[in-house]
Amino acid sequence: MAARLCSWTLSLLLLLLSFQQSPLHASDTLMANQQLSGNQKLISRDGNFALGFFQPAAEGSNGKWYIGIWYNKIPEQTIVWVANREKPVSDPVSSSLTISDDGNFVLLANHSKSPLWSTNIKNNTAASSTVAVLLDNGNLLVRHESNTSTVLWQSFDDFTDTWLPGNKLGRNKKTGVVKRMSSWKDRGDPTPGMFSIQLDPNGSKQFILQWNSSEVYWTTGNWTDNGFSGVPEMSPANPYPSSRFLFQFVDNDEEAYFTYNIKNDALRFTRTIIDVSGLFKTLIWAEAQQAWTNAFIKPKAKCSVYGVCGEYSKCSETAASPCSCLRGFSENHPNNWKLDDSTAGCRRNIPLQCGNQGSVKVKPNGFYPINSVKLPDNAHKTNAINVHDCELICLNNCCCTAYSHSGTCLVWYGNLMNLQDNIDGSSDSIFIRVAASELSNSGNKRLWLIGIIGGFFALCFGVAILYFLHRRTTMNGLNHDDGPLISFKYSNLQSLTRNFSVRLGAGSFGSVFRGVVSETTAVAVKKLEGFHQGEKQFRAEIAWIAKGLAYLHEECRDCIIHCDIKPQNILLDASFVPKVADFGLAKLLGRDFSRVLTSMRGTVGYLAPEWISGEAITTKADVFSYGMVLFEIISGRRNLEHKETTMEAFFPMLVARKLLEGEVHALLDEGLINGVNERELERACKVACWCVQGNESSRPTMGEIVKILEGVIDVEMPPVPRYLEALSEGSENVKFFSYEADK
């Protein structure tokens, strides 16, 4: 019995000693006599964040471990801070995070007594009482146990690639220290990368995005007490960011910094990052989708990010994947490219050969052209007077990699950076230097042989193809003179539409009929109903649908304002997928313009007030029209409801008032009542009321509307649309906002 009691006492003593050496897993505090190792971690009080050893998910098990802070309640690994970015450890079990004798928070690797990483606190007079605490905002503090108000060190002062709400990004005017965020090297390596953001070290009140700490490729513009001049999305005049975030810029004798906080607890998982692609993003965790969604991205043009595609590649804004290697080059680090990180660029397939090799003279290198491009950076001007001399200058220098001649001879030495597809109408061409074998006849012979083999197999299907084309008599009159657009003869259209027998409805300048191109492809055909009536608008319409509606306002190279959003211009396919059509009145804006002055266009009942007042138009005119359409979708009837009595009710105003009373459910289309989600209904009503605000700056963008309707971001209660309220005071004015049914 005594032996058993002694054994039990010894076990209890060993258990107590083990607790002295490691913290409880649920603790948010590391004491001076404790340490973290292996899979142990600190967890903030409410469980939002955790600190411990981790491996980047993108890289997998590569033997490199880091100390970091991450979101503890999110299933997707999301790191917000890394201590030892450039000095990983190989074994977390034999490594530990602890508080040293001098009161510093240190990382000891592989049982070593010298720290691999340290907080570098100087003159800590109460080292024995030092503790480390992980707060629920993601900030790690080192402070004295008994004095919580004095912070000796905090992770919020040691930025990596993430800016959390409540943190300050700026500079200390007394010490001259500028806080700086830097991207990861790649998605599997937290080593500081090529992209960074910081407050302008020259003293202006703006943030700058840089490549390699030298090339500035985007700025916020100066702070003007109402937001940054180059970031209209953050202006208090825009109700959506201001309803979600509180922005503050502080500039005093000691420091200058910018900070943001969230107003809604539903957005507590919000972060701002400088991505490995060089983009500056604010992301919000969407619980329903279990994914991070973009709330803000700058710059919008990916190719404007300096070095985003790395060396020997070309960037194209219109491509699904903007970066691609030049001919004769292959991807560096292909795995990174698969993760949408092309900054490593490309490498030559075959090295350039120059001069003589022993007694054998090597075959000279050759060039191939790439047309209609924005030329790379760091060109050198020469005195060559023609293209031939320009080529010889490049060919005679082993370091020359490309040349261009358009009145002036330009050559490039070393790596090519920032070659882009033409974006401004220029017709510049560049000639890329590659090894002779890349352009050799043997290569052409191989291609020729492959062509013969391919042609043989193609011939096997030739008769079948010709037979198929013969049966497709509706396609015989195709005209490709207009480039990517296909023109049909009138007789073809008669055949496709069965002599225009199935009328779908009427659009601007004509009626729309159903046509069938193949067994699986139905089309809508517009027939002009007057000689030359609307011909110019009609041609503009078919050319801009070609550009793609999905990129109308925010993502296409040139912003497109539809100008005629209404129910008649929203078509449904067989799967009830909506498609916006009828671009006959659309207006094209250049990338450098935000508004355009144009003649009044659109349909009565959906026109924004700026059309009527003759002001310049922006994409917010479409937003207004969309809001009016959304009211009709909600109610299942025209905005102006004619009741059996003599009373008339303007539906948008009913929604605005019922929102305040919390009774919008009574306004819903009877056919939707059984399957409606009340929160979604209220959200849609709020969006519609924000869309029809008289002041265009108060309306959301279409991108914000999508996020609100998806539940990604929240929205405040809208004010009553005063403009519509004024119009609805008299029946005359109300009728102005009605529309007539198709005749």
XYZ file of C-alpha atoms in Angstrom:
743
model
C 0.000 0.000 0.000
C 2.842 2.373 0.875
C 4.606 1.551 -2.409
C 1.419 2.229 -4.373
C 0.920 5.576 -2.577
C 4.529 6.527 -3.260
C 4.117 5.675 -6.967
C 0.890 7.736 -7.186
C 2.579 10.707 -5.493
C 5.535 10.504 -7.892
C 3.182 10.453 -10.911
C 1.290 13.465 -9.604
C 4.563 15.312 -9.032
C 5.712 14.577 -12.605
C 2.335 15.760 -13.942
C 2.618 19.023 -12.003
C 6.167 19.537 -13.283
C 4.990 19.009 -16.877
C 2.389 21.770 -16.446
C 5.191 24.053 -15.229
C 7.005 23.536 -18.551
C 4.078 24.031 -20.998
C 0.952 26.181 -21.091
C -2.602 24.963 -21.138
C -3.892 24.729 -24.708
C -6.839 27.019 -23.921
C -4.680 29.764 -22.394
C -4.146 33.157 -24.019
C -1.085 33.928 -21.854
C 2.447 32.539 -21.742
C 4.138 33.027 -18.374
C 7.872 33.479 -17.787
C 8.305 29.849 -16.711
C 6.365 28.322 -19.619
C 7.081 27.488 -23.237
C 5.353 26.529 -26.486
C 6.584 23.663 -28.650
C 5.239 21.043 -31.014
C 1.499 21.472 -31.548
C 0.931 23.577 -28.436
C -0.563 27.022 -28.958
C -1.979 30.111 -27.342
C -5.637 30.879 -28.069
C -7.138 34.335 -27.590
C -9.838 34.727 -24.965
C -12.828 34.505 -27.354
C -11.066 31.975 -29.559
C -10.692 34.177 -32.648
C -6.909 33.783 -33.018
C -4.228 31.222 -32.234
C -0.428 31.385 -32.012
C 1.940 28.478 -32.528
C 4.059 26.570 -35.033
C 2.688 26.183 -38.566
C 3.643 25.164 -42.085
C 2.225 27.103 -45.078
C -0.638 25.080 -46.537
C 0.391 25.842 -50.128
C 3.800 24.261 -49.638
C 2.761 21.185 -47.694
C 5.228 19.307 -45.508
C 8.554 20.744 -46.611
C 10.430 20.607 -43.311
C 10.101 24.370 -42.710
C 8.183 25.537 -39.660
C 7.307 29.054 -38.569
C 5.847 30.776 -35.529
C 2.705 32.650 -36.533
C -0.760 33.912 -35.649
C -3.796 32.663 -37.568
C -7.605 32.720 -37.473
C -8.614 29.956 -35.102
C -12.293 29.719 -36.101
C -11.783 29.596 -39.865
C -11.200 26.188 -41.525
C -9.002 27.668 -44.279
C -5.475 28.323 -43.035
C -5.143 32.117 -42.891
C -1.927 33.460 -41.368
C -1.938 37.106 -40.225
C 1.536 37.402 -38.684
C 4.831 35.499 -38.868
C 7.735 35.904 -36.436
C 10.628 34.090 -38.118
C 9.805 34.929 -41.761
C 13.357 34.347 -43.007
C 14.528 31.763 -40.462
C 12.297 28.678 -40.367
C 12.955 25.806 -37.993
C 13.117 22.180 -39.079
C 11.579 20.570 -35.985
C 8.853 22.225 -33.859
C 9.122 19.540 -31.186
C 12.756 20.341 -30.373
C 12.128 24.086 -30.785
C 10.308 26.298 -28.330
C 8.830 29.755 -27.907
C 9.489 31.117 -24.454
C 10.358 34.199 -22.378
C 14.093 34.530 -21.787
C 15.826 35.655 -18.610
C 16.084 39.232 -19.909
C 12.328 39.402 -20.494
C 12.311 38.906 -24.281
C 9.917 36.674 -26.170
C 12.272 34.353 -28.077
C 12.291 31.374 -30.420
C 14.858 28.704 -29.565
C 15.528 26.177 -32.329
C 16.688 22.583 -31.939
C 17.478 22.870 -28.212
C 19.812 25.807 -28.882
C 20.237 28.417 -26.155
C 20.765 31.274 -28.581
C 17.497 32.677 -30.011
C 16.646 32.304 -33.685
C 14.160 35.170 -33.293
C 13.588 37.703 -30.504
C 11.418 40.720 -29.661
C 14.656 42.629 -28.829
C 13.240 44.488 -25.823
C 15.925 46.669 -24.209
C 16.328 47.428 -20.490
C 13.444 45.335 -19.200
C 13.656 46.134 -15.495
C 11.109 43.512 -14.440
C 12.078 40.612 -16.661
C 10.897 37.932 -14.248
C 7.285 39.176 -14.389
C 7.109 39.419 -18.195
C 4.226 37.640 -19.923
C 3.041 37.275 -23.522
C -0.698 37.674 -24.201
C -2.615 36.996 -27.423
C -5.544 39.392 -27.732
C -8.788 38.700 -29.541
C -7.999 41.319 -32.215
C -4.972 39.275 -33.334
C -2.364 41.409 -31.537
C 0.346 39.653 -29.503
C 1.537 41.711 -26.523
C 4.615 41.393 -24.316
C 4.043 43.200 -21.011
C 4.478 42.898 -17.255
C 2.034 40.607 -15.510
C 1.038 43.219 -12.936
C 1.133 46.261 -15.243
C -1.221 45.671 -18.163
C -1.120 49.270 -19.374
C 2.574 49.272 -20.327
C 3.284 47.411 -23.552
C 6.909 46.382 -23.996
C 6.398 44.980 -27.509
C 3.462 44.114 -29.800
C 3.066 42.259 -33.069
C 0.942 45.144 -34.400
C 4.210 47.119 -34.656
C 5.850 44.313 -36.609
C 3.847 44.116 -39.852
C 4.157 41.180 -42.205
C 1.684 41.023 -45.128
C -1.550 41.608 -43.165
C -3.214 44.707 -41.714
C -5.890 43.874 -39.148
C -8.652 46.247 -37.994
C -7.443 48.568 -35.245
C -3.792 48.439 -36.289
C -1.954 51.615 -37.317
C 0.101 51.844 -40.500
C 2.245 54.948 -40.729
C 5.481 56.515 -39.472
C 6.976 57.799 -36.214
C 8.078 61.387 -36.764
C 10.492 61.377 -33.809
C 12.361 58.181 -34.648
C 11.806 58.296 -38.399
C 10.648 54.667 -38.397
C 8.168 53.869 -41.185
C 5.940 50.821 -40.723
C 5.797 48.747 -43.866
C 3.773 45.764 -45.051
C 5.492 43.341 -47.409
C 4.051 40.413 -49.330
C 5.123 36.808 -48.915
C 7.774 35.655 -51.383
C 5.250 33.149 -52.700
C 2.194 31.378 -51.321
C 4.325 28.744 -49.615
C 7.104 31.020 -48.332
C 6.505 33.909 -45.879
C 9.954 35.401 -46.605
C 9.458 39.112 -47.490
C 8.542 39.353 -51.167
C 8.912 42.004 -53.857
C 5.735 43.988 -53.126
C 5.143 46.383 -50.243
C 2.938 49.240 -49.067
C 3.839 52.101 -46.752
C 3.052 55.715 -45.978
C 4.946 57.932 -48.408
C 8.427 58.433 -46.860
C 8.598 61.831 -48.583
C 6.037 63.169 -46.134
C 2.829 63.293 -48.174
C -0.396 61.890 -46.730
C -0.689 58.970 -49.134
C 0.225 55.304 -49.248
C 2.378 53.899 -52.028
C 2.594 50.399 -53.491
C 6.131 49.475 -54.517
C 8.008 46.738 -56.317
C 11.463 45.906 -54.965
C 11.334 48.997 -52.701
C 11.979 51.180 -55.749
C 9.254 51.172 -58.414
C 6.001 52.850 -57.303
C 3.113 51.367 -59.291
C 0.069 52.710 -57.410
C -0.782 55.379 -54.846
C -3.879 56.130 -52.785
C -3.645 59.845 -53.473
C -3.445 62.314 -50.582
C -5.776 62.234 -47.598
C -8.281 65.089 -47.916
C -10.205 64.768 -44.620
C -12.909 62.896 -46.560
C -10.802 59.949 -47.712
C -7.915 59.331 -50.076
C -8.301 61.209 -53.345
C -7.420 58.145 -55.415
C -9.755 55.765 -53.567
C -13.354 56.960 -54.023
C -14.604 53.662 -52.573
C -13.369 54.732 -49.122
C -14.992 58.173 -49.193
C -17.638 58.878 -46.496
C -19.881 59.983 -49.370
C -20.150 56.326 -50.328
C -22.525 54.840 -47.717
C -21.375 51.249 -48.000
C -17.774 51.408 -46.825
C -18.701 54.028 -44.239
C -21.494 51.812 -42.935
C -19.071 48.920 -42.453
C -15.803 50.596 -41.502
C -14.581 53.580 -39.537
C -11.604 55.223 -41.288
C -9.215 57.571 -39.494
C -6.066 59.404 -40.536
C -4.028 60.937 -37.691
C -1.239 63.460 -38.246
C 0.337 65.170 -35.226
C 3.785 66.165 -33.961
C 4.693 62.602 -32.973
C 3.257 60.390 -35.692
C 1.199 60.079 -38.848
C -0.838 56.938 -39.461
C -4.018 55.520 -40.951
C -6.268 52.997 -39.243
C -9.624 51.340 -39.840
C -12.122 49.566 -37.599
C -15.241 47.513 -38.236
C -18.681 48.715 -37.169
C -20.489 45.404 -37.484
C -19.493 42.333 -35.477
C -20.547 40.172 -38.424
C -17.449 41.521 -40.214
C -15.044 40.696 -37.387
C -13.080 38.376 -39.670
C -11.785 41.130 -41.946
C -8.211 41.611 -43.092
C -6.284 43.794 -45.524
C -3.259 42.296 -47.272
C -0.537 42.969 -49.801
C -0.811 39.846 -51.931
C 1.988 37.888 -53.623
C 0.536 39.209 -56.900
C 1.147 42.801 -55.790
C -2.551 43.580 -55.308
C -3.732 45.468 -52.217
C -6.902 43.755 -50.966
C -9.471 43.919 -48.198
C -11.106 40.529 -47.646
C -14.121 39.495 -45.580
C -14.862 35.943 -44.472
C -18.228 34.847 -45.894
C -19.590 32.250 -43.514
C -22.232 31.013 -45.946
C -19.692 30.397 -48.702
C -16.913 29.364 -46.299
C -14.481 31.493 -48.275
C -12.726 34.851 -48.296
C -14.409 37.393 -50.571
C -12.895 40.575 -51.976
C -14.351 43.813 -50.666
C -11.631 46.060 -52.108
C -8.820 45.573 -54.644
C -6.258 48.061 -55.946
C -5.032 48.501 -58.553
C -7.880 47.100 -60.624
C -5.721 46.647 -63.712
C -3.546 43.636 -62.831
C -0.996 44.454 -65.513
C -0.292 47.811 -63.878
C 1.372 45.950 -60.988
C 5.073 46.254 -61.670
C 6.701 42.874 -62.283
C 3.472 40.925 -61.704
C 4.397 38.467 -64.483
C 8.117 38.388 -63.758
C 10.786 38.188 -66.476
C 10.349 37.121 -70.120
C 6.565 37.028 -69.971
C 3.674 39.089 -71.291
C 0.699 40.469 -69.386
C -2.771 40.719 -70.899
C -5.734 42.295 -69.095
C -8.243 40.459 -71.273
C -6.917 36.946 -70.700
C -8.322 34.609 -68.046
C -4.766 34.166 -66.765
C -3.052 37.512 -67.406
C 0.537 36.199 -67.488
C 2.063 33.971 -70.160
C 5.638 33.078 -71.077
C 7.110 34.357 -74.322
C 7.851 31.915 -77.114
C 11.160 30.191 -76.382
C 10.678 30.491 -72.604
C 9.104 28.285 -69.900
C 7.650 28.969 -66.477
C 9.931 29.363 -63.491
C 8.466 27.500 -60.486
C 5.417 26.013 -62.302
C 3.734 25.188 -58.981
C 3.617 28.899 -58.137
C 2.005 29.630 -61.497
C -0.705 27.080 -60.691
C -1.397 29.043 -57.494
C -1.918 32.260 -59.500
C 1.544 33.592 -58.613
C 3.546 34.388 -61.749
C 6.086 36.756 -60.218
C 8.903 34.216 -60.662
C 8.558 34.794 -64.413
C 10.017 32.604 -67.136
C 13.400 31.218 -68.234
C 14.949 30.467 -71.603
C 14.469 27.001 -72.999
C 17.837 27.201 -74.775
C 20.649 29.637 -73.778
C 21.761 32.219 -76.329
C 24.951 31.333 -78.232
C 27.367 34.144 -79.079
C 30.634 34.356 -81.061
C 32.863 31.319 -81.733
C 33.102 28.170 -79.639
C 36.608 26.821 -80.268
C 37.120 26.434 -84.017
C 33.402 26.107 -84.685
C 31.358 29.198 -85.409
C 27.934 28.858 -83.867
C 24.804 29.611 -85.802
C 23.619 33.157 -85.049
C 20.602 33.771 -82.851
C 17.355 34.922 -84.382
C 14.401 37.177 -83.585
C 10.655 36.859 -83.759
C 8.165 39.747 -83.490
C 5.378 40.442 -81.007
C 3.045 43.098 -82.343
C 0.801 45.712 -80.711
C 2.404 45.802 -77.280
C 3.345 48.214 -74.557
C 7.135 48.022 -74.607
C 9.100 46.750 -71.578
C 10.947 49.047 -69.182
C 14.605 50.074 -69.250
C 15.044 50.442 -73.011
C 18.311 51.901 -74.381
C 18.179 54.301 -77.321
C 20.702 53.841 -80.153
C 21.618 55.829 -83.279
C 20.547 53.135 -85.774
C 18.606 54.695 -88.639
C 16.702 51.647 -89.879
C 15.342 48.309 -88.697
C 18.230 46.314 -90.203
C 20.897 48.343 -88.372
C 18.874 48.131 -85.165
C 18.799 44.338 -85.408
C 22.558 44.181 -86.027
C 23.270 46.318 -82.962
C 21.331 43.861 -80.816
C 22.748 40.784 -82.532
C 26.334 41.963 -81.988
C 25.905 42.278 -78.218
C 25.547 39.039 -76.278
C 23.634 40.848 -73.505
C 20.986 42.209 -75.877
C 17.677 40.344 -75.525
C 15.298 42.353 -77.730
C 14.967 45.381 -79.988
C 12.256 47.631 -81.379
C 12.282 50.193 -84.175
C 9.496 52.683 -84.714
C 11.357 55.737 -85.911
C 13.852 55.206 -83.094
C 15.940 52.128 -82.364
C 15.483 50.783 -78.858
C 17.341 47.779 -77.451
C 17.081 45.877 -74.181
C 19.948 44.351 -72.253
C 19.319 41.638 -69.692
C 15.904 40.486 -68.513
C 12.683 41.831 -70.028
C 10.137 43.141 -67.528
C 6.603 44.518 -67.880
C 5.868 43.608 -71.479
C 2.117 44.078 -71.946
C -0.544 43.724 -74.583
C -1.470 47.010 -76.220
C -3.854 48.981 -74.014
C -3.711 52.478 -75.467
C -4.050 52.018 -79.211
C -0.322 52.053 -79.948
C 1.114 49.787 -82.635
C 4.582 49.161 -81.184
C 6.289 45.886 -82.003
C 9.194 44.195 -80.267
C 11.577 41.549 -81.618
C 12.551 38.880 -79.067
C 15.975 37.255 -79.343
C 16.058 33.474 -79.054
C 18.508 30.689 -79.837
C 18.812 29.717 -83.497
C 17.412 26.262 -82.795
C 14.131 27.848 -81.645
C 13.716 29.195 -85.196
C 15.514 26.423 -87.126
C 14.301 24.570 -90.206
C 14.386 21.335 -88.264
C 11.750 22.736 -86.007
C 9.750 23.778 -89.038
C 10.132 20.277 -90.482
C 8.790 18.776 -87.292
C 5.831 21.109 -87.431
C 5.372 20.237 -91.106
C 5.380 16.511 -90.317
C 2.916 16.992 -87.488
C 0.787 19.026 -89.851
C 0.754 16.192 -92.420
C -0.251 13.646 -89.788
C -2.904 15.942 -88.407
C -4.125 16.697 -91.920
C -4.491 12.985 -92.624
C -6.755 12.491 -89.644
C -8.619 15.672 -90.489
C -9.200 14.311 -93.998
C -10.858 11.257 -92.494
C -13.539 13.527 -91.093
C -13.654 15.820 -94.097
C -16.627 14.242 -95.852
C -18.660 14.187 -92.640
C -17.846 17.817 -91.932
C -18.722 18.902 -95.470
C -21.964 16.987 -95.245
C -22.779 18.681 -91.955
C -22.007 22.105 -93.383
C -24.114 21.343 -96.427
C -27.096 20.621 -94.194
C -26.479 23.804 -92.237
C -27.804 25.937 -95.075
C -28.444 28.773 -92.662
C -24.715 29.222 -92.279
C -23.865 29.455 -95.978
C -24.007 33.236 -96.130
C -21.672 34.066 -93.256
C -19.594 37.198 -93.656
C -16.509 37.593 -91.501
C -15.476 41.017 -92.770
C -16.261 42.544 -89.374
C -13.546 40.568 -87.553
C -14.862 38.512 -84.627
C -18.467 39.380 -85.460
C -20.423 37.211 -87.908
C -22.845 38.802 -90.361
C -25.841 36.858 -91.719
C -27.698 37.372 -94.963
C -31.322 38.362 -94.610
C -32.353 35.035 -96.151
C -30.341 33.205 -93.479
C -32.127 35.128 -90.743
C -35.479 34.335 -92.324
C -34.575 30.657 -92.167
C -33.248 30.834 -88.577
C -36.423 32.564 -87.341
C -38.919 30.697 -89.586
C -39.654 33.937 -91.358
C -39.794 35.901 -88.091
C -42.768 33.907 -86.840
C -42.075 33.804 -83.072
C -42.033 37.325 -81.645
C -40.410 37.570 -78.199
C -41.039 41.265 -77.660
C -40.053 44.744 -78.749
C -36.766 46.490 -78.064
C -35.358 49.814 -79.096
C -35.776 50.403 -82.847
C -37.459 47.089 -83.575
C -38.981 43.765 -82.559
C -37.102 40.712 -81.278
C -37.773 37.218 -82.681
C -36.718 33.729 -81.640
C -34.230 31.924 -83.863
C -32.494 28.545 -83.773
C -28.896 28.139 -85.011
C -28.535 24.491 -84.031
C -30.383 21.883 -82.007
C -28.896 23.268 -78.786
C -28.447 26.948 -79.567
C -31.305 29.455 -79.580
C -30.776 33.123 -80.397
C -32.685 36.385 -80.253
C -32.851 38.294 -83.561
C -33.746 41.977 -83.662
C -35.503 43.232 -86.801
C -35.262 46.961 -87.505
C -38.666 48.377 -88.331
C -37.701 51.450 -90.317
C -35.296 52.317 -93.101
C -31.909 53.036 -91.442
C -33.782 53.490 -88.180
C -31.352 53.105 -85.306
C -28.693 51.545 -87.543
C -25.837 53.260 -85.727
C -27.174 52.256 -82.316
C -27.843 48.718 -83.510
C -24.262 48.253 -84.728
C -22.959 49.600 -81.426
C -25.232 47.148 -79.648
C -23.906 43.977 -81.270
C -20.269 45.151 -81.063
C -20.482 45.744 -77.244
C -22.271 42.532 -76.302
C -19.178 40.989 -77.849
C -17.185 42.696 -75.020
C -19.090 40.822 -72.337
C -21.625 42.187 -69.901
C -19.968 40.634 -66.886
C -17.256 43.276 -67.065
C -19.516 46.245 -67.822
C -18.747 48.702 -65.088
C -15.697 47.565 -63.204
C -13.620 44.893 -64.920
C -13.578 45.524 -68.638
C -10.819 47.605 -70.159
C -13.270 50.364 -71.122
C -16.176 51.011 -68.779
C -19.571 50.491 -70.444
C -22.754 52.206 -69.245
C -25.772 50.271 -70.502
C -28.130 53.297 -70.273
C -31.325 51.247 -70.671
C -31.671 48.758 -67.824
C -35.321 47.624 -67.641
C -37.232 44.304 -67.446
C -37.633 44.098 -71.234
C -33.833 44.001 -71.597
C -33.328 41.114 -69.165
C -33.723 37.786 -70.945
C -33.975 34.298 -69.424
C -32.538 31.196 -71.045
C -33.989 27.708 -70.758
C -32.416 27.306 -67.308
C -33.779 30.682 -66.164
C -30.308 32.207 -66.158
C -30.713 35.986 -66.695
C -28.831 37.708 -69.507
C -28.767 41.468 -70.025
C -29.361 42.454 -73.647
C -30.083 45.419 -75.927
C -26.963 47.549 -75.897
C -28.300 49.891 -78.568
C -28.028 52.897 -76.246
C -24.846 51.898 -74.415
C -22.095 54.428 -73.810
C -18.392 53.547 -73.786
C -16.056 55.282 -71.321
C -12.288 55.330 -71.522
C -10.365 53.885 -68.598
C -9.218 57.367 -67.496
C -12.736 58.843 -67.309
C -15.360 58.383 -64.620
C -18.244 60.265 -66.268
C -19.418 61.335 -69.694
C -21.699 64.086 -70.984
C -24.100 62.645 -73.549
C -27.552 63.112 -74.965
C -30.471 61.793 -72.936
C -31.180 58.117 -73.541
C -33.044 55.300 -71.847
C -36.651 54.483 -70.967
C -39.047 56.652 -69.002
C -39.656 55.103 -65.613
C -36.068 53.982 -65.100
C -34.134 57.198 -65.757
C -31.795 58.515 -63.077
C -32.293 62.202 -62.155
C -28.956 63.193 -63.663
C -30.328 62.276 -67.094
C -33.168 64.723 -66.638
C -30.991 67.529 -65.237
C -28.506 67.208 -68.099
C -25.515 66.343 -65.892
C -22.602 64.107 -66.894
C -23.427 60.400 -66.561
C -21.582 57.717 -64.603
C -22.163 54.004 -64.034
C -24.444 55.057 -61.164
C -27.111 55.858 -63.781
C -27.359 52.113 -64.441
C -27.478 51.509 -60.694
C -30.560 53.744 -60.415
C -32.286 51.830 -63.221
C -31.335 48.536 -61.588
C -32.963 49.701 -58.355
C -36.204 50.482 -60.169
C -36.144 47.011 -61.748
C -35.458 45.418 -58.365
C -38.594 47.069 -56.949
C -40.631 45.417 -59.707
C -39.022 42.022 -59.072
C -39.912 42.271 -55.385
C -43.525 43.294 -55.973
C -44.259 41.321 -59.114
C -45.988 44.392 -60.585
C -45.313 47.760 -62.119
C -43.911 50.399 -59.803
C -47.061 52.424 -60.283
C -49.910 50.248 -59.112
C -53.412 51.068 -60.420
C -55.835 49.805 -57.803
C -59.549 49.312 -58.220
C -60.093 52.529 -56.260
C -58.958 55.931 -57.413
C -55.895 55.798 -55.182
C -52.441 55.220 -56.641
C -49.376 53.999 -54.711
C -45.809 54.532 -55.902
C -44.189 51.233 -54.943
C -40.596 52.474 -54.300
C -41.942 54.891 -51.708
C -44.047 52.136 -50.104
C -40.913 50.014 -49.708
C -38.904 52.888 -48.226
C -41.588 53.571 -45.607
C -42.350 49.936 -44.821
C -38.629 49.279 -44.284
C -38.642 51.765 -41.435
C -41.746 50.078 -40.003
C -40.322 46.581 -40.471
C -43.253 45.420 -42.625
C -41.764 44.797 -46.075
C -43.083 41.227 -46.105
C -46.548 42.555 -46.866
C -45.261 44.079 -50.127
C -43.846 40.865 -51.598
C -45.198 39.269 -54.764
C -47.840 36.742 -53.672
C -46.189 34.056 -55.780
C -42.998 34.293 -53.719
C -44.391 34.463 -50.186
C -44.074 30.756 -49.310
C -40.401 30.432 -50.271
C -38.995 33.779 -49.210
C -36.309 34.352 -46.618
C -37.295 37.489 -44.698
C -33.705 38.587 -44.136
C -32.977 38.262 -47.851
C -36.148 40.193 -48.668
C -35.187 43.014 -46.312
C -31.685 43.059 -47.789
C -33.082 43.346 -51.325
C -35.406 46.164 -50.297
C -32.526 48.048 -48.697
C -30.428 47.635 -51.835
C -33.249 48.919 -54.046
C -33.714 52.016 -51.865
C -29.995 52.774 -51.851
C -29.897 52.390 -55.648
C -32.531 55.075 -56.251
C -31.011 57.783 -54.079
C -31.054 61.151 -55.837
C -27.370 61.800 -55.089
C -25.351 59.402 -57.256
C -22.492 59.286 -54.732
C -24.913 57.713 -52.233
C -25.661 54.805 -54.559
C -23.562 51.623 -54.314
C -21.544 50.200 -57.178
C -22.771 47.067 -58.942
C -19.903 45.134 -57.359
C -21.075 46.201 -53.902
C -24.669 45.321 -54.772
C -23.649 41.755 -55.627
C -21.807 41.361 -52.326
C -24.755 42.761 -50.347
C -27.297 40.491 -52.028
C -25.032 37.489 -51.453
C -24.825 38.377 -47.770
C -21.080 38.937 -47.894
C -21.349 42.479 -46.565
C -24.008 44.200 -44.510
C -25.846 47.417 -45.294
C -27.447 50.083 -43.117
C -31.047 51.264 -43.286
C -31.345 53.603 -46.286
C -32.861 57.068 -46.064
C -36.159 57.719 -47.828
C -35.313 58.565 -51.475
C -36.194 62.265 -51.370
C -36.039 62.664 -55.109
C -38.722 60.025 -55.703
C -40.704 61.285 -52.735
C -40.922 64.714 -54.344
C -41.993 63.206 -57.647
C -44.664 61.040 -56.030
C -46.428 63.955 -54.338
C -48.558 64.547 -57.451
C -50.151 62.050 -59.822
C -48.713 63.865 -62.814
C -45.182 63.313 -61.621
C -45.858 59.728 -60.641
C -47.040 58.907 -64.145
C -43.746 60.252 -65.450
C -42.040 57.321 -63.750
C -44.417 54.692 -65.080
C -43.852 52.861 -68.308
C -46.145 51.631 -71.001
C -46.603 48.011 -71.863
C -45.413 46.773 -75.228
C -48.011 47.245 -77.893
